[in-house]
PDB file of C-alpha atoms in Angstrom:
ATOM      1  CA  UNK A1073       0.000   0.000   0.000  1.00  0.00           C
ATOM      2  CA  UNK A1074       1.274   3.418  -0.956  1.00  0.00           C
ATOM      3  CA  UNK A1075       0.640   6.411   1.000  1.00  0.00           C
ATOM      4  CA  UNK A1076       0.900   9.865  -0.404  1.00  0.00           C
ATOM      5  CA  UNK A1077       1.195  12.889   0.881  1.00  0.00           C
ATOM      6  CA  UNK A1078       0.707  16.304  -0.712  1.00  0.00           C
ATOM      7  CA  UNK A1079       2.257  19.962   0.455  1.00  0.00           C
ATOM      8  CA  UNK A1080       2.619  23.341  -0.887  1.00  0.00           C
ATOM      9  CA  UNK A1081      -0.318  24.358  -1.562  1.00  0.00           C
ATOM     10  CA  UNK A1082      -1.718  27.912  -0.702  1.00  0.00           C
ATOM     11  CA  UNK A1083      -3.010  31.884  -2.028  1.00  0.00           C
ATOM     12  CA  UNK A1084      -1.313  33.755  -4.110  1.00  0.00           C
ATOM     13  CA  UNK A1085      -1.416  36.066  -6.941  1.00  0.00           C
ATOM     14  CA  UNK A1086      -2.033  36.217 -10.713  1.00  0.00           C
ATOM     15  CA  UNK A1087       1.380  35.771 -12.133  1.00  0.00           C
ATOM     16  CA  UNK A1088       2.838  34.039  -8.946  1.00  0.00           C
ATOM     17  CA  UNK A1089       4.264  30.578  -8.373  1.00  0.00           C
ATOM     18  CA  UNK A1090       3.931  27.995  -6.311  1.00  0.00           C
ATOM     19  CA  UNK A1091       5.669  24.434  -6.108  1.00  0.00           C
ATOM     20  CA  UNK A1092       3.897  21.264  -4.577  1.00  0.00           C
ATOM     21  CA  UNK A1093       5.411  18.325  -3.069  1.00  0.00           C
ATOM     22  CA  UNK A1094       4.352  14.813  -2.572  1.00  0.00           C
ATOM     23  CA  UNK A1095       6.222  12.545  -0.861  1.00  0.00           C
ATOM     24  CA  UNK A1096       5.469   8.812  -0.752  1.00  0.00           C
ATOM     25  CA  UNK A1097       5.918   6.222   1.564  1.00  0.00           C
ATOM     26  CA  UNK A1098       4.990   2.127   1.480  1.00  0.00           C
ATOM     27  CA  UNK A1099       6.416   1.812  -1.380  1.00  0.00           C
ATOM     28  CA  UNK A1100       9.141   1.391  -4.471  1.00  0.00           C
ATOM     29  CA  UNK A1101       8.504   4.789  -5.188  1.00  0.00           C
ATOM     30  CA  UNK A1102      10.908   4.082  -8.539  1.00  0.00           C
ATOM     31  CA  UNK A1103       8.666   1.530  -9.795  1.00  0.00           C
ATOM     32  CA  UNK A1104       5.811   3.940  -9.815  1.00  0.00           C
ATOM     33  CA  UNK A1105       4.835   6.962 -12.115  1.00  0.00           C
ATOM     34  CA  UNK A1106       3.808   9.968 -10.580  1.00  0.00           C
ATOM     35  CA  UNK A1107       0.890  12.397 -11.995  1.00  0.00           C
ATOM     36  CA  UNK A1108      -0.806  15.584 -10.558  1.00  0.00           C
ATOM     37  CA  UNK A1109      -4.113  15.664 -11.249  1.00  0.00           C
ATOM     38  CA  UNK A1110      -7.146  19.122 -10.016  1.00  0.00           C
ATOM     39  CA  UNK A1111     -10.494  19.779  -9.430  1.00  0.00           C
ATOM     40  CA  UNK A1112     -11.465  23.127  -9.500  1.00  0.00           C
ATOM     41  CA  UNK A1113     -14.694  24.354  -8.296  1.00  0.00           C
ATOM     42  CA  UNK A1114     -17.801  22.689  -9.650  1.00  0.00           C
ATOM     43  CA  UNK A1115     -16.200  20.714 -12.312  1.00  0.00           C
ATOM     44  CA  UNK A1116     -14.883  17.342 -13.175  1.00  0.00           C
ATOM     45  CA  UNK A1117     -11.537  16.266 -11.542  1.00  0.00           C
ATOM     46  CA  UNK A1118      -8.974  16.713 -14.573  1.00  0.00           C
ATOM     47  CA  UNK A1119      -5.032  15.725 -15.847  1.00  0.00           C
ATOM     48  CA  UNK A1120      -2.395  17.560 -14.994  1.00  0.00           C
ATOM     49  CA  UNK A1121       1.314  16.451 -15.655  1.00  0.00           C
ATOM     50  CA  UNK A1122       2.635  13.357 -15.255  1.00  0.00           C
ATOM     51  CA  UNK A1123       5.962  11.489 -15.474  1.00  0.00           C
ATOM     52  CA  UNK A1124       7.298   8.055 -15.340  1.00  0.00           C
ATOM     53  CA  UNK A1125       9.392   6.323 -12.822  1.00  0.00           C
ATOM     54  CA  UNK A1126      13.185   6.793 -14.199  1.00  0.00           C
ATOM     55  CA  UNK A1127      11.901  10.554 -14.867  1.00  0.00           C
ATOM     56  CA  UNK A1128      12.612   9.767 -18.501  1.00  0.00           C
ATOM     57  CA  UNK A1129       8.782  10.927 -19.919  1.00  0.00           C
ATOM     58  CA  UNK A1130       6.835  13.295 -18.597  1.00  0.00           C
ATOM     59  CA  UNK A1131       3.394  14.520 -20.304  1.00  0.00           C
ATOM     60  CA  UNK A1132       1.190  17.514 -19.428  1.00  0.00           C
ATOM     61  CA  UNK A1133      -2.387  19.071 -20.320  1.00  0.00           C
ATOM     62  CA  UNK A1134      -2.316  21.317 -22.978  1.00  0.00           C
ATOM     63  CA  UNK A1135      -3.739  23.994 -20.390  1.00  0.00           C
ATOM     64  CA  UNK A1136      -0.666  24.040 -17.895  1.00  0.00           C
ATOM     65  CA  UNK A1137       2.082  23.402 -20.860  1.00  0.00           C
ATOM     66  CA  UNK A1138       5.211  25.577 -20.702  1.00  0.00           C
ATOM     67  CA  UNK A1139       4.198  27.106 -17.472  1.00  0.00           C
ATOM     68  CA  UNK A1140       4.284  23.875 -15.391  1.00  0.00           C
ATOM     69  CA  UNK A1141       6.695  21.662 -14.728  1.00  0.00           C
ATOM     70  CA  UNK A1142       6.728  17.670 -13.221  1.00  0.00           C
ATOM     71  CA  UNK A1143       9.893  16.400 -11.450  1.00  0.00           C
ATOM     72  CA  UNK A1144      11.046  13.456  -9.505  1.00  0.00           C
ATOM     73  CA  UNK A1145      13.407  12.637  -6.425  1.00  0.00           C
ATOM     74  CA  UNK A1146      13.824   9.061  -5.990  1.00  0.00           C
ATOM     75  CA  UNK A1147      16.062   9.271  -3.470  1.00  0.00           C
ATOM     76  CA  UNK A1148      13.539  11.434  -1.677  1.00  0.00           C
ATOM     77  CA  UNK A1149      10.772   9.171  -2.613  1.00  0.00           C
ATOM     78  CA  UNK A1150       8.904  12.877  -4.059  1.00  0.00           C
ATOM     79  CA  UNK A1151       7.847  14.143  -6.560  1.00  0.00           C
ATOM     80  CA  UNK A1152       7.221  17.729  -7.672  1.00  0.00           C
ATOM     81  CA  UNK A1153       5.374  20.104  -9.450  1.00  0.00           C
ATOM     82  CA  UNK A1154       6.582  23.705 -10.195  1.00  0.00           C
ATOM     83  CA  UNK A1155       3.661  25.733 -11.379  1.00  0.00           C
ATOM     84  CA  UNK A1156       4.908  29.413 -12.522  1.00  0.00           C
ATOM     85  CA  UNK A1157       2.149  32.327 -14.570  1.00  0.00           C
ATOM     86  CA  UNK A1158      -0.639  31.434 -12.228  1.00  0.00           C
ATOM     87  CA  UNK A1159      -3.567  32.036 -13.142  1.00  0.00           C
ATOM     88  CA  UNK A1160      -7.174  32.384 -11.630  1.00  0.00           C
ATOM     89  CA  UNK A1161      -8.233  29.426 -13.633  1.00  0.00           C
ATOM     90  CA  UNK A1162      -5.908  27.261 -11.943  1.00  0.00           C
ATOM     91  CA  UNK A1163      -7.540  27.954  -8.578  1.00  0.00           C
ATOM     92  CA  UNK A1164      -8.252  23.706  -7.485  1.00  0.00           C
ATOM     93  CA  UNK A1165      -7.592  20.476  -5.340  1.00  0.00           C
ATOM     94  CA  UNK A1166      -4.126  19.441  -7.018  1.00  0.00           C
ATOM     95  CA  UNK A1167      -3.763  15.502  -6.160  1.00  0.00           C
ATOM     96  CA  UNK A1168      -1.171  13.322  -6.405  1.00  0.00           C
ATOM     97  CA  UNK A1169      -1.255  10.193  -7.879  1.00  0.00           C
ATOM     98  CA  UNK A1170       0.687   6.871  -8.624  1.00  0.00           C
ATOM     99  CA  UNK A1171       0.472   4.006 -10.799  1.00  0.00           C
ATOM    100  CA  UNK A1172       1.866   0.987 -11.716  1.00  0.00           C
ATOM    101  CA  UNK A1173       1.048   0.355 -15.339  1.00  0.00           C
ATOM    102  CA  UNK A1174       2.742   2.985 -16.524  1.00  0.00           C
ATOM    103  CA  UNK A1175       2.702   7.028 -17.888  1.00  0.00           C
ATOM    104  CA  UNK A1176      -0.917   7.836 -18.303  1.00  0.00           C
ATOM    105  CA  UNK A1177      -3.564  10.743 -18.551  1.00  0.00           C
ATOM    106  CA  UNK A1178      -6.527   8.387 -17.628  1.00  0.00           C
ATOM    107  CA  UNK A1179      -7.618   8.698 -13.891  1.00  0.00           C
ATOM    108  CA  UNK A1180      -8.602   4.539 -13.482  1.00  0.00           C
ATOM    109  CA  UNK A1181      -4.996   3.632 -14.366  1.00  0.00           C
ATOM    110  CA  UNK A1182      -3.970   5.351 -11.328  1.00  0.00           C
ATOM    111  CA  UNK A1183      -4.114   3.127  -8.567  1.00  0.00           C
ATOM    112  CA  UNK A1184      -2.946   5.359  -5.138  1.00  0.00           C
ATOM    113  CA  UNK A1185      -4.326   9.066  -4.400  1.00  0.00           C
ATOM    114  CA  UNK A1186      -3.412  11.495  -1.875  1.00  0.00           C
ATOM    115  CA  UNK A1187      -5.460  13.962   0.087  1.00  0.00           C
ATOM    116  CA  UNK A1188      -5.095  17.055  -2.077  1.00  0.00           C
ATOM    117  CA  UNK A1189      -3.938  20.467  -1.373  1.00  0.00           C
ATOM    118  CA  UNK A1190      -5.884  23.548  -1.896  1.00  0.00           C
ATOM    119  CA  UNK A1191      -3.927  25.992  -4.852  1.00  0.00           C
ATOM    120  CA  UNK A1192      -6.293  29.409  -4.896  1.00  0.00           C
ATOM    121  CA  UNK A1193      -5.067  31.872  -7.632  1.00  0.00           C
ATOM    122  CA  UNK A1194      -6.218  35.474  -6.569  1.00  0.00           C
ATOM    123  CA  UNK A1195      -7.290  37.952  -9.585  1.00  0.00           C
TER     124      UNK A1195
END
């Protein structure tokens, strides 16, 4: 069983940054890839970034492309996400999530979830 843990989260402004953490535990965190997924307010929970267990692949959502960015400690058993140019519309629950099948967008192929932190974007 895999345990995950999410941090970072918080306020800030339009244009800001903010980096999340997750770190994992219960695990072979290696064997694993790693994905950040959101739910904003009202709507569906959606795809973030993701990468795979060597940090050799990493995919994102179109929506978050060139302004966020998915690493991976595997000596620290975390995994990050850098998010810089905030915006409003990224206000959500970010989640962390890990699978063992492989580097995927789908939400079912992920197999352990964290808790979520809160991300609010102010105008």
């Amino acid at each position: 069983q895999v345990q995950l843990v999410e941090s970072g989260g918080g306020l800030v402004q339009a244009g800001g940054s903010l980096r999340l953490s997750c770190e994992a535990s219960g695990g072979t965190f290696s064997s694993y890839a790693m994905a950040w997924f959101r739910r904003a307010p009202g709507k569906e929970r959606e795809f973030v970034a993701a990468i795979n267990g060597r940090a050799a692949g990493t995919v994102y959502a179109d929506s978050v492309k060139g302004r966020f960015t998915i690493t991976r400690d595997n000596a620290k058993n975390t995994v990050y996400l850098q998010m810089n140019s905030l915006k409003p519309e990224d206000t959500a629950v970010y989640y962390c999530a890990a699978s063992r099948v492989g580097l995927f967008t789908a939400q079912s192929l992920y197999n352990y979830w964290g808790q979520g932190t809160q991300v609010t974007v102010s105008s």
